[in-house]
Every structure is written in C-alpha cells, then in structure tokens.
Amino acid sequence: PRPPPTEEPSHVQTFSAPSKPRLYYTRPPQRSELPLVQKRWPYILAFAALGVSGWAAFLLVAMNQERFSSSVVKQILQTARENEDLNTALGDAIRFEPTWYLNGDPWINGSINLPQGNVDLSFRLKGHRGDGTLYFTSIRKTKGEPFTPLRFRVICDDGKVINV
C-alpha cells in the first residue's frame, strides 16, 4: 500500500494573463557599419579568361606538334634537303627554322587531312646561306589513288622562287 499523503499543500502558480514575449538576451550595441563586400565576378571572369586562353594555347601547340611529327612533313623536308637548287640557294644544312616560343621547334602552318585527301602546309626553312618559306599543297581526287602535288616551292627571303 501507499504511504499517507503529506500535510504540506503543494504550491500551484497561476497566471492571470498571457506572458509578454521578451528577448532572450540584450542585443549588443552596434559598433560601426558593416564592411563593403568586394565583388567577386571580376576575379572569376579573369580566371575563366586565363583558363580558356591556356587551354587554347595548349591545343595550338599540341596540333602543331602533330603536324611537326607527321610522316608527310618529314618526307617533305627530306625531299627539300635532296634538291640541288635548294642546296645552291639555301646551303647544305637545310633544316626547320626554330621558333623561341616552341622551345626550338618550328611552327607549321596549314593542315594535314589524309582521310579527306588534302595536305596544305607551309613552314620556314633555314640553311647556312639563307632562309626561305616552303609551300606544299597536295590533293587526292578519290580514295585509293596516290596524292597529286599541286604546289611544292620555296620562296627565299631574297625573293628567289624555287620549284621543287
């Protein structure tokens, strides 16, 4: 059984009206204005432009390296080295003219599109007597036929044109 109740009355608190909401704490006094936040979009735009420029430069260098290491370009240079008229005009040591921004490799202009049958190239040559620009264009009319050279010439810096 249960023990008998104690004689002390329990304290009951009653309210006559709803309570008034108040702050949990007092707000600290405002010291100064908030600092101005710098705009971020100029930095984002600058980094995006830098990224796209770097990507484009990488693609240009990679495509130039593809043209430079192509067997077509190697065969063109070998043919140019064996040509007697070019040896007379440019000298015996005919080679690509290096460029500083490609770390000594040449810049090859044009395109090599063997599946479609188009080769159109130009690049600088250098010999111990002079320099010049080699232009080579060749097409293949239908699949299975050999390429037909349309243009294979070197224009020397002194203005002399040599058809290879």
Short mmCIF file of C-alpha atoms in Angstrom, two decimals:
data_model
loop_
_atom_site.label_atom_id
_atom_site.label_comp_id
_atom_site.label_asym_id
_atom_site.label_seq_id
_atom_site.Cartn_x
_atom_site.Cartn_y
_atom_site.Cartn_z
CA PRO A 1 0.00 0.00 0.00
CA ARG A 2 0.85 3.61 -0.45
CA PRO A 3 2.07 5.90 2.25
CA PRO A 4 -0.35 8.51 3.53
CA PRO A 5 -0.18 11.96 1.87
CA THR A 6 1.91 14.66 3.46
CA GLU A 7 0.19 17.57 5.12
CA GLU A 8 2.05 20.26 3.16
CA PRO A 9 -0.01 21.70 0.36
CA SER A 10 1.73 21.77 -2.99
CA HIS A 11 2.48 25.21 -4.39
CA VAL A 12 0.46 25.93 -7.54
CA GLN A 13 1.23 29.01 -9.61
CA THR A 14 -1.50 30.55 -11.68
CA PHE A 15 -1.32 33.28 -14.33
CA SER A 16 -3.94 35.88 -14.94
CA ALA A 17 -2.84 36.92 -18.46
CA PRO A 18 -0.65 35.60 -21.29
CA SER A 19 3.03 36.20 -20.93
CA LYS A 20 4.72 39.06 -22.80
CA PRO A 21 7.43 37.82 -25.20
CA ARG A 22 10.81 39.34 -24.50
CA LEU A 23 14.38 38.92 -25.79
CA TYR A 24 16.42 36.05 -24.52
CA TYR A 25 19.35 38.40 -24.17
CA THR A 26 20.03 42.06 -24.72
CA ARG A 27 21.48 42.88 -28.11
CA PRO A 28 24.97 44.36 -28.10
CA PRO A 29 25.20 47.94 -29.24
CA GLN A 30 26.04 48.49 -32.94
CA ARG A 31 29.70 49.44 -33.21
CA SER A 32 30.00 50.51 -36.86
CA GLU A 33 28.66 49.91 -40.34
CA LEU A 34 29.22 46.55 -41.94
CA PRO A 35 32.23 46.41 -44.30
CA LEU A 36 31.59 46.51 -48.02
CA VAL A 37 31.98 43.12 -49.64
CA GLN A 38 34.18 43.16 -52.75
CA LYS A 39 32.62 41.92 -55.94
CA ARG A 40 33.89 38.51 -56.95
CA TRP A 41 32.81 38.38 -60.59
CA PRO A 42 35.85 40.29 -61.96
CA TYR A 43 38.16 37.69 -60.40
CA ILE A 44 36.04 34.81 -61.65
CA LEU A 45 35.96 36.35 -65.13
CA ALA A 46 39.73 36.89 -65.12
CA PHE A 47 40.45 33.32 -64.05
CA ALA A 48 37.99 31.97 -66.62
CA ALA A 49 39.64 34.01 -69.39
CA LEU A 50 43.06 32.83 -68.23
CA GLY A 51 41.88 29.21 -68.21
CA VAL A 52 40.36 29.40 -71.69
CA SER A 53 43.49 31.12 -73.03
CA GLY A 54 45.73 28.45 -71.54
CA TRP A 55 43.54 25.71 -72.98
CA ALA A 56 43.60 27.32 -76.45
CA ALA A 57 47.39 27.75 -76.33
CA PHE A 58 47.80 24.10 -75.33
CA LEU A 59 45.60 22.99 -78.24
CA LEU A 60 47.56 25.10 -80.72
CA VAL A 61 50.90 23.70 -79.54
CA ALA A 62 49.56 20.13 -79.50
CA MET A 63 48.20 20.44 -83.04
CA ASN A 64 51.48 21.94 -84.23
CA GLN A 65 53.39 19.03 -82.66
CA GLU A 66 51.08 16.62 -84.51
CA ARG A 67 51.89 18.31 -87.82
CA PHE A 68 55.60 18.51 -86.97
CA SER A 69 55.89 14.79 -86.16
CA SER A 70 53.87 13.76 -89.21
CA SER A 71 55.49 11.50 -91.81
CA VAL A 72 54.29 13.93 -94.50
CA VAL A 73 56.37 16.77 -93.05
CA LYS A 74 59.40 14.52 -92.62
CA GLN A 75 59.15 13.39 -96.26
CA ILE A 76 58.78 16.99 -97.47
CA LEU A 77 61.89 18.06 -95.54
CA GLN A 78 63.85 15.06 -96.84
CA THR A 79 62.86 15.92 -100.43
CA ALA A 80 63.84 19.55 -99.86
CA ARG A 81 67.25 18.52 -98.48
CA GLU A 82 67.94 16.37 -101.56
CA ASN A 83 67.06 19.13 -104.07
CA GLU A 84 70.15 20.60 -105.77
CA ASP A 85 68.57 24.02 -106.48
CA LEU A 86 67.68 24.44 -102.81
CA ASN A 87 71.16 23.38 -101.73
CA THR A 88 72.57 26.08 -104.03
CA ALA A 89 70.20 28.80 -102.73
CA LEU A 90 69.96 27.98 -99.01
CA GLY A 91 73.11 25.98 -98.39
CA ASP A 92 73.85 22.40 -97.48
CA ALA A 93 72.45 22.27 -93.93
CA ILE A 94 68.75 22.75 -94.68
CA ARG A 95 66.60 22.41 -91.57
CA PHE A 96 63.50 23.84 -89.93
CA GLU A 97 63.81 27.40 -88.70
CA PRO A 98 63.36 27.22 -84.91
CA THR A 99 60.99 29.48 -83.03
CA TRP A 100 61.64 30.70 -79.49
CA TYR A 101 58.07 30.22 -78.23
CA LEU A 102 58.06 26.50 -79.17
CA ASN A 103 61.39 25.81 -77.49
CA GLY A 104 63.27 25.44 -80.77
CA ASP A 105 60.59 23.56 -82.73
CA PRO A 106 59.21 25.13 -85.93
CA TRP A 107 55.72 26.49 -86.44
CA ILE A 108 53.97 24.53 -89.19
CA ASN A 109 51.11 26.44 -90.86
CA GLY A 110 48.30 24.62 -92.61
CA SER A 111 46.64 21.26 -92.27
CA ILE A 112 47.20 17.60 -92.98
CA ASN A 113 43.93 15.81 -93.63
CA LEU A 114 44.80 12.43 -95.11
CA PRO A 115 41.33 10.84 -94.89
CA GLN A 116 39.83 13.64 -97.00
CA GLY A 117 42.88 13.77 -99.27
CA ASN A 118 44.13 17.30 -98.52
CA VAL A 119 47.61 18.40 -97.48
CA ASP A 120 48.34 22.13 -97.39
CA LEU A 121 51.45 23.18 -95.46
CA SER A 122 53.93 25.99 -95.18
CA PHE A 123 56.90 26.39 -92.87
CA ARG A 124 60.20 28.21 -92.64
CA LEU A 125 63.45 26.61 -93.75
CA LYS A 126 66.94 27.67 -92.79
CA GLY A 127 70.27 26.92 -94.38
CA HIS A 128 73.78 28.21 -93.79
CA ARG A 129 73.46 30.63 -96.75
CA GLY A 130 69.88 31.83 -96.42
CA ASP A 131 66.31 31.33 -95.28
CA GLY A 132 63.03 30.75 -97.03
CA THR A 133 59.44 29.59 -96.74
CA LEU A 134 58.38 26.22 -98.14
CA TYR A 135 54.84 25.86 -99.52
CA PHE A 136 53.37 22.43 -100.21
CA THR A 137 49.87 21.56 -101.44
CA SER A 138 48.71 18.11 -102.48
CA ILE A 139 45.32 16.50 -103.08
CA ARG A 140 43.91 13.06 -103.67
CA LYS A 141 40.93 13.07 -106.01
CA THR A 142 39.43 9.73 -104.99
CA LYS A 143 40.15 7.13 -102.34
CA GLY A 144 42.83 4.65 -103.29
CA GLU A 145 44.62 6.96 -105.73
CA PRO A 146 48.01 8.50 -104.95
CA PHE A 147 48.30 12.13 -103.88
CA THR A 148 48.96 14.68 -106.63
CA PRO A 149 51.27 17.55 -105.62
CA LEU A 150 49.86 20.87 -106.81
CA ARG A 151 52.41 23.22 -105.25
CA PHE A 152 55.88 22.44 -103.93
CA ARG A 153 58.01 25.56 -103.89
CA VAL A 154 60.34 27.53 -101.71
CA ILE A 155 60.34 31.32 -101.72
CA CYS A 156 63.70 32.52 -100.44
CA ASP A 157 63.98 35.68 -98.37
CA ASP A 158 65.88 37.34 -101.22
CA GLY A 159 62.82 36.84 -103.48
CA LYS A 160 64.06 33.84 -105.47
CA VAL A 161 61.36 31.21 -106.16
CA ILE A 162 62.47 27.59 -106.42
CA ASN A 163 60.01 24.92 -107.61
CA VAL A 164 60.89 21.61 -106.05
#
